[in-house]
Short mmCIF file of C-alpha atoms in Angstrom, two decimals:
data_model
loop_
_atom_site.label_atom_id
_atom_site.label_comp_id
_atom_site.label_asym_id
_atom_site.label_seq_id
_atom_site.Cartn_x
_atom_site.Cartn_y
_atom_site.Cartn_z
CA UNK E 1 16.43 -34.26 14.40
CA UNK E 2 13.99 -31.63 15.66
CA UNK E 3 16.69 -30.15 17.91
CA UNK E 4 19.17 -30.04 15.01
CA UNK E 5 16.59 -28.29 12.78
CA UNK E 6 15.90 -25.78 15.54
CA UNK E 7 19.62 -24.98 15.86
CA UNK E 8 19.95 -24.52 12.10
CA UNK E 9 16.91 -22.22 12.06
CA UNK E 10 18.21 -20.14 14.97
CA UNK E 11 21.62 -19.79 13.34
CA UNK E 12 20.00 -18.80 10.06
CA UNK E 13 17.94 -16.11 11.79
CA UNK E 14 21.01 -14.80 13.60
CA UNK E 15 23.01 -14.57 10.35
CA UNK E 16 20.04 -12.95 8.59
CA UNK E 17 19.69 -10.38 11.39
CA UNK E 18 23.41 -9.60 11.34
CA UNK E 19 23.35 -9.11 7.56
CA UNK E 20 20.30 -6.86 7.89
CA UNK E 21 22.13 -4.76 10.49
CA UNK E 22 25.25 -4.68 8.30
CA UNK E 23 23.17 -3.59 5.28
CA UNK E 24 21.51 -0.85 7.35
CA UNK E 25 24.93 0.39 8.48
CA UNK E 26 26.32 0.38 4.90
CA UNK E 27 23.34 2.48 3.79
CA UNK E 28 23.90 4.96 6.61
CA UNK E 29 27.54 5.48 5.61
CA UNK E 30 26.53 5.79 1.91
CA UNK E 31 28.27 2.64 0.75
CA UNK E 32 24.95 1.13 -0.33
CA UNK E 33 22.11 3.10 -1.95
CA UNK E 34 19.03 3.75 0.20
CA UNK E 35 16.60 1.95 -2.09
CA UNK E 36 16.14 -1.09 -4.32
CA UNK E 37 17.56 -1.40 -7.82
CA UNK E 38 15.50 0.36 -10.56
CA UNK E 39 15.02 -2.86 -12.56
CA UNK E 40 12.36 -3.94 -10.05
CA UNK E 41 9.92 -1.33 -11.33
CA UNK E 42 9.24 -2.98 -14.68
CA UNK E 43 8.52 -6.50 -15.83
CA UNK E 44 7.80 -8.48 -18.98
CA UNK E 45 4.18 -8.20 -20.12
CA UNK E 46 2.52 -10.39 -22.75
CA UNK E 47 0.35 -7.54 -23.99
CA UNK E 48 2.71 -4.55 -23.78
CA UNK E 49 6.19 -6.17 -23.94
CA UNK E 50 7.27 -4.36 -20.74
CA UNK E 51 5.20 -2.59 -18.10
CA UNK E 52 5.04 -1.47 -14.47
CA UNK E 53 3.42 -3.26 -11.51
CA UNK E 54 0.03 -1.66 -10.83
CA UNK E 55 -0.87 0.01 -7.52
CA UNK E 56 2.73 -0.22 -6.28
CA UNK E 57 5.15 2.08 -4.49
CA UNK E 58 8.94 1.71 -4.50
CA UNK E 59 11.90 3.41 -2.88
CA UNK E 60 14.56 3.07 -5.56
CA UNK E 61 18.13 4.31 -5.64
CA UNK E 62 21.65 4.14 -7.03
CA UNK E 63 24.85 5.57 -5.58
CA UNK E 64 24.04 9.11 -6.71
CA UNK E 65 20.24 9.44 -6.55
CA UNK E 66 17.17 8.14 -4.74
CA UNK E 67 13.45 8.52 -5.35
CA UNK E 68 10.04 7.31 -4.25
CA UNK E 69 7.80 6.31 -7.14
CA UNK E 70 4.23 5.11 -7.30
CA UNK E 71 2.46 3.38 -10.17
CA UNK E 72 -1.29 3.84 -10.38
CA UNK E 73 -4.17 1.49 -11.16
CA UNK E 74 -3.10 1.27 -14.84
CA UNK E 75 0.63 1.03 -14.12
CA UNK E 76 1.48 4.64 -15.06
CA UNK E 77 4.06 6.46 -12.94
CA UNK E 78 1.60 8.68 -11.12
CA UNK E 79 0.19 9.31 -7.64
CA UNK E 80 -3.29 9.61 -9.14
CA UNK E 81 -5.50 6.73 -10.24
CA UNK E 82 -6.91 6.98 -13.73
CA UNK E 83 -10.33 6.60 -15.31
CA UNK E 84 -11.07 5.91 -18.96
CA UNK E 85 -13.50 8.84 -19.12
CA UNK E 86 -11.75 12.21 -19.36
CA UNK E 87 -12.71 15.54 -17.80
CA UNK E 88 -10.23 17.65 -19.80
CA UNK E 89 -8.10 17.28 -22.91
CA UNK E 90 -5.39 14.66 -22.63
CA UNK E 91 -1.73 14.60 -23.61
CA UNK E 92 0.03 11.23 -23.68
CA UNK E 93 3.77 11.02 -23.05
CA UNK E 94 5.47 8.04 -24.67
CA UNK E 95 9.11 6.99 -24.54
CA UNK E 96 11.59 4.87 -22.60
CA UNK E 97 13.43 5.28 -19.29
CA UNK E 98 14.47 8.86 -20.07
CA UNK E 99 10.88 10.14 -19.85
CA UNK E 100 9.78 7.48 -17.40
CA UNK E 101 12.15 9.52 -15.20
CA UNK E 102 12.20 7.09 -12.27
CA UNK E 103 15.30 8.88 -10.96
CA UNK E 104 12.96 11.57 -9.61
CA UNK E 105 10.06 11.12 -7.21
CA UNK E 106 6.63 11.56 -8.77
CA UNK E 107 6.15 15.11 -7.47
CA UNK E 108 9.48 16.27 -8.97
CA UNK E 109 9.69 14.38 -12.25
CA UNK E 110 9.32 15.50 -15.86
CA UNK E 111 5.58 14.71 -15.94
CA UNK E 112 4.84 16.73 -12.80
CA UNK E 113 6.75 19.73 -14.14
CA UNK E 114 4.98 19.59 -17.51
CA UNK E 115 1.60 19.20 -15.77
CA UNK E 116 2.19 22.44 -13.85
CA UNK E 117 2.91 24.23 -17.13
CA UNK E 118 -0.24 22.81 -18.77
CA UNK E 119 -2.95 22.83 -16.06
CA UNK E 120 -5.76 22.77 -18.63
CA UNK E 121 -4.59 19.36 -19.87
CA UNK E 122 -4.31 15.96 -18.22
CA UNK E 123 -0.77 14.61 -18.73
CA UNK E 124 -0.50 10.82 -18.86
CA UNK E 125 2.98 9.29 -18.97
CA UNK E 126 3.05 5.85 -20.66
CA UNK E 127 6.86 5.68 -20.85
CA UNK E 128 8.57 2.50 -19.66
CA UNK E 129 12.18 1.33 -19.43
CA UNK E 130 13.72 -1.18 -21.84
CA UNK E 131 11.43 -0.37 -24.77
CA UNK E 132 12.01 0.77 -28.35
CA UNK E 133 9.75 2.14 -31.08
CA UNK E 134 8.25 -1.26 -31.97
CA UNK E 135 7.23 -1.70 -28.33
CA UNK E 136 5.88 1.87 -28.19
CA UNK E 137 3.63 1.18 -31.18
CA UNK E 138 2.22 -1.81 -29.32
CA UNK E 139 1.74 0.22 -26.11
CA UNK E 140 -0.12 2.86 -28.10
CA UNK E 141 -2.40 0.39 -29.88
CA UNK E 142 -3.14 -1.79 -26.85
CA UNK E 143 -3.29 0.78 -24.06
CA UNK E 144 -2.98 4.48 -24.92
CA UNK E 145 -5.61 4.42 -27.66
CA UNK E 146 -8.40 3.51 -25.20
CA UNK E 147 -7.89 6.79 -23.29
CA UNK E 148 -9.06 9.02 -26.15
CA UNK E 149 -6.00 11.28 -26.09
CA UNK E 150 -5.89 14.60 -27.92
CA UNK E 151 -2.12 14.94 -28.39
CA UNK E 152 0.91 12.66 -28.22
CA UNK E 153 4.38 13.81 -27.18
CA UNK E 154 6.83 11.13 -28.31
CA UNK E 155 10.38 11.19 -26.95
CA UNK E 156 13.20 9.55 -28.88
CA UNK E 157 16.45 8.42 -27.28
CA UNK E 158 19.68 7.41 -29.01
CA UNK E 159 19.25 3.74 -28.09
CA UNK E 160 15.87 3.67 -29.88
CA UNK E 161 17.86 3.45 -33.09
CA UNK E 162 19.07 -0.01 -32.05
CA UNK E 163 16.61 -1.29 -29.45
CA UNK E 164 14.46 -3.38 -31.79
CA UNK E 165 17.34 -4.65 -33.93
CA UNK E 166 18.49 -8.24 -33.36
CA UNK E 167 21.85 -7.01 -32.04
CA UNK E 168 19.98 -5.68 -28.97
CA UNK E 169 17.75 -8.71 -28.57
CA UNK E 170 16.04 -9.27 -25.21
CA UNK E 171 13.74 -12.13 -24.31
CA UNK E 172 10.56 -10.11 -24.48
CA UNK E 173 11.34 -7.07 -26.60
CA UNK E 174 10.03 -7.01 -30.17
CA UNK E 175 12.99 -7.82 -32.40
CA UNK E 176 13.72 -7.38 -36.12
CA UNK E 177 16.42 -8.69 -38.42
CA UNK E 178 17.20 -7.68 -42.02
CA UNK E 179 17.36 -9.84 -45.13
CA UNK E 180 17.95 -8.41 -48.60
CA UNK E 181 17.58 -4.92 -47.08
CA UNK E 182 14.08 -5.74 -45.82
CA UNK E 183 13.23 -5.98 -42.10
CA UNK E 184 11.28 -8.87 -40.65
CA UNK E 185 10.15 -9.64 -37.11
CA UNK E 186 11.72 -12.65 -35.43
CA UNK E 187 10.63 -14.80 -32.50
CA UNK E 188 7.01 -13.69 -32.65
CA UNK E 189 5.90 -16.63 -30.56
CA UNK E 190 7.03 -15.95 -27.00
CA UNK E 191 4.75 -18.54 -25.38
CA UNK E 192 7.68 -20.60 -24.08
CA UNK E 193 9.27 -17.53 -22.52
CA UNK E 194 6.04 -16.57 -20.76
CA UNK E 195 5.37 -20.15 -19.68
CA UNK E 196 8.54 -19.93 -17.59
CA UNK E 197 8.15 -16.25 -16.71
CA UNK E 198 4.63 -16.78 -15.37
CA UNK E 199 5.41 -19.96 -13.46
CA UNK E 200 4.01 -20.12 -9.93
CA UNK E 201 7.43 -19.51 -8.39
CA UNK E 202 8.29 -16.52 -10.61
CA UNK E 203 4.87 -14.96 -10.05
CA UNK E 204 5.29 -15.49 -6.31
CA UNK E 205 8.64 -13.68 -6.42
CA UNK E 206 7.21 -10.77 -8.39
CA UNK E 207 3.91 -10.37 -6.59
CA UNK E 208 4.60 -11.50 -3.00
CA UNK E 209 8.33 -11.20 -2.34
CA UNK E 210 8.31 -7.68 -3.78
CA UNK E 211 7.18 -6.39 -0.36
CA UNK E 212 10.27 -7.90 1.28
CA UNK E 213 12.56 -6.66 -1.48
CA UNK E 214 11.17 -3.16 -1.06
CA UNK E 215 11.53 -3.10 2.74
CA UNK E 216 14.41 -5.33 3.87
CA UNK E 217 17.86 -3.76 3.64
CA UNK E 218 19.51 -7.13 3.04
CA UNK E 219 17.95 -7.23 -0.44
CA UNK E 220 19.77 -4.01 -1.30
CA UNK E 221 23.06 -5.66 -0.33
CA UNK E 222 22.16 -8.75 -2.37
CA UNK E 223 21.27 -6.76 -5.50
CA UNK E 224 24.34 -4.54 -5.28
CA UNK E 225 26.60 -7.61 -5.17
CA UNK E 226 24.64 -9.20 -8.02
CA UNK E 227 24.79 -6.05 -10.17
CA UNK E 228 28.53 -5.67 -9.51
CA UNK E 229 29.13 -9.19 -10.80
CA UNK E 230 26.92 -8.56 -13.86
CA UNK E 231 28.70 -5.25 -14.55
CA UNK E 232 32.07 -6.98 -14.38
CA UNK E 233 30.90 -9.61 -16.86
CA UNK E 234 29.44 -6.97 -19.19
CA UNK E 235 32.69 -4.99 -19.15
CA UNK E 236 34.62 -8.08 -20.21
CA UNK E 237 32.16 -8.68 -23.05
CA UNK E 238 32.46 -5.03 -24.10
CA UNK E 239 36.23 -5.30 -24.35
CA UNK E 240 35.83 -8.32 -26.62
CA UNK E 241 33.22 -6.56 -28.77
CA UNK E 242 35.50 -3.54 -29.26
CA UNK E 243 37.97 -5.83 -30.97
CA UNK E 244 35.33 -6.90 -33.45
CA UNK E 245 34.32 -4.45 -36.17
CA UNK E 246 30.59 -3.87 -35.93
CA UNK E 247 29.09 -2.66 -39.19
CA UNK E 248 25.38 -2.95 -38.41
CA UNK E 249 24.45 0.71 -38.59
CA UNK E 250 22.83 0.38 -42.03
CA UNK E 251 20.75 -2.58 -40.87
CA UNK E 252 19.65 -0.67 -37.78
CA UNK E 253 18.69 2.29 -39.96
CA UNK E 254 16.55 0.02 -42.17
CA UNK E 255 14.72 -1.36 -39.12
CA UNK E 256 14.27 2.06 -37.53
CA UNK E 257 12.99 3.67 -40.74
CA UNK E 258 10.52 0.81 -41.18
CA UNK E 259 9.26 1.28 -37.62
CA UNK E 260 8.92 5.06 -38.05
CA UNK E 261 6.79 4.51 -41.17
CA UNK E 262 4.72 1.95 -39.23
CA UNK E 263 4.29 4.44 -36.37
CA UNK E 264 3.24 7.10 -38.86
CA UNK E 265 0.40 4.92 -40.17
CA UNK E 266 -0.71 3.55 -36.79
CA UNK E 267 -0.14 6.60 -34.57
CA UNK E 268 1.03 9.90 -36.09
CA UNK E 269 -1.76 10.06 -38.68
CA UNK E 270 -4.39 9.35 -36.01
CA UNK E 271 -3.39 11.83 -33.30
CA UNK E 272 -1.45 15.13 -33.49
CA UNK E 273 2.09 14.13 -32.51
CA UNK E 274 5.15 16.12 -31.51
CA UNK E 275 8.44 14.19 -31.52
CA UNK E 276 11.36 15.27 -29.33
CA UNK E 277 14.95 14.05 -29.19
CA UNK E 278 16.05 13.31 -25.63
CA UNK E 279 19.43 14.68 -24.59
CA UNK E 280 21.58 12.74 -22.17
CA UNK E 281 25.01 12.98 -20.58
CA UNK E 282 26.63 10.58 -23.02
CA UNK E 283 25.78 12.19 -26.38
CA UNK E 284 25.02 15.78 -25.46
CA UNK E 285 27.58 17.92 -27.26
CA UNK E 286 28.53 15.89 -30.34
CA UNK E 287 26.19 14.12 -32.74
CA UNK E 288 26.87 10.44 -33.30
CA UNK E 289 26.13 8.74 -36.62
CA UNK E 290 23.06 7.21 -35.00
CA UNK E 291 21.70 10.61 -33.94
CA UNK E 292 22.28 12.01 -37.43
CA UNK E 293 20.35 9.11 -38.94
CA UNK E 294 17.51 9.43 -36.42
CA UNK E 295 17.15 13.12 -37.26
CA UNK E 296 17.15 12.45 -41.01
CA UNK E 297 14.50 9.71 -40.71
CA UNK E 298 12.27 11.85 -38.47
CA UNK E 299 12.77 15.08 -40.44
CA UNK E 300 9.41 14.84 -42.35
CA UNK E 301 7.47 14.84 -39.07
CA UNK E 302 6.94 17.37 -36.26
CA UNK E 303 10.41 16.66 -34.93
CA UNK E 304 12.38 18.85 -32.52
CA UNK E 305 15.93 18.63 -31.17
CA UNK E 306 16.32 20.70 -27.95
CA UNK E 307 20.07 20.26 -27.59
CA UNK E 308 21.11 23.62 -29.07
CA UNK E 309 18.74 25.43 -26.71
CA UNK E 310 19.86 23.35 -23.74
CA UNK E 311 23.52 24.11 -24.50
CA UNK E 312 22.74 27.84 -24.75
CA UNK E 313 20.97 27.82 -21.37
CA UNK E 314 23.73 25.85 -19.67
CA UNK E 315 26.37 28.20 -21.08
CA UNK E 316 24.46 31.20 -19.70
CA UNK E 317 24.31 29.52 -16.29
CA UNK E 318 27.97 28.48 -16.56
CA UNK E 319 26.87 24.86 -16.14
CA UNK E 320 28.02 23.39 -19.45
CA UNK E 321 30.00 20.55 -17.94
CA UNK E 322 29.40 16.95 -17.02
CA UNK E 323 27.03 15.68 -15.78
CA UNK E 324 25.10 18.02 -18.10
CA UNK E 325 21.49 17.03 -17.48
CA UNK E 326 21.80 13.95 -15.30
CA UNK E 327 23.96 12.47 -12.56
CA UNK E 328 27.65 11.50 -12.18
CA UNK E 329 26.68 7.82 -12.19
CA UNK E 330 23.58 7.95 -14.42
CA UNK E 331 22.78 9.50 -17.81
CA UNK E 332 19.04 9.93 -17.09
CA UNK E 333 17.50 13.33 -16.38
CA UNK E 334 18.13 14.99 -13.03
CA UNK E 335 15.75 17.71 -11.87
CA UNK E 336 17.70 20.19 -14.03
CA UNK E 337 17.18 18.02 -17.12
CA UNK E 338 13.51 17.45 -16.30
CA UNK E 339 12.99 21.21 -15.93
CA UNK E 340 14.67 22.02 -19.23
CA UNK E 341 12.76 19.31 -21.11
CA UNK E 342 9.41 20.36 -19.62
CA UNK E 343 9.97 24.03 -20.46
CA UNK E 344 11.13 23.21 -23.98
CA UNK E 345 8.16 20.91 -24.59
CA UNK E 346 5.78 23.59 -23.29
CA UNK E 347 7.27 26.23 -25.61
CA UNK E 348 7.07 24.00 -28.70
CA UNK E 349 3.51 22.94 -27.87
CA UNK E 350 2.39 26.55 -27.45
CA UNK E 351 3.85 27.37 -30.90
CA UNK E 352 2.18 24.26 -32.34
CA UNK E 353 -1.27 25.32 -31.03
CA UNK E 354 -0.91 28.79 -32.59
CA UNK E 355 -0.47 27.42 -36.12
#
């Protein structure tokens, strides 16, 4: 029995080593990305809905970009640890994956570029993937507020219009439905979800196996196969959904308007806030119905849409073609997009301070 177990173990190690070598080779010939999948950099959080692992560094990549990102002692995407006490005025960045900007390494991302433009301020980026406005309100109240910020730059993305509606439900994201044209939160009690999520095995995978996932090439091969299967399944679902008429835009507008009014009371009235519409590769030139509704709902606030200026700049540079501000395989900001957004934000903020 011992001899049989030894043979099995040796064979397993040989197969594992061969797969590791194969994965390394596939990375070298650019068939696999040279980094782990981006979904490893955020996790469900009982307090904040979604957040980043603290004091962690990741090499992440897709087929068309790679980056090295670090999350500090509070889980912000930053190379610098953070203290509650401030030494200069603070600006908080809040949004989703667009301004999280994990596609760029920390020294090249949107936050770094804005920090160089505003050296007299401390820029703190609290953005995190997979979040909508309801989640951002919670992140502000439970985390950002303790840092005594002086200004908030809030970045809105098209998917924010739908993220917290029941049609986009995720296990841990705050979700609303509509009844008689009034929104109400559903599934407030997520204790069962977190009981499973925080089981010993799941915590072990997140906290201990993360080192192996971040360093062994075989995990890249595993995740690429897994994501390919998921993508294939999602595409089939999308084809089915296209056959079904989806008339939820009014419901989504009701939820989003409710959340904007909630954010106004809990955030915008407490700290000077500038709100910017993110531009991406998918909805850059033409305005969708969702974008039009977002702009109308946010019109009473300090709201700015940079798209006209971005289009003008790209035309001047003869670069008004896909992928406008991102990558061929990804709609998030490339370094070009991060530069344009940082410069636009800086210009608007300068004008705001002169009022």
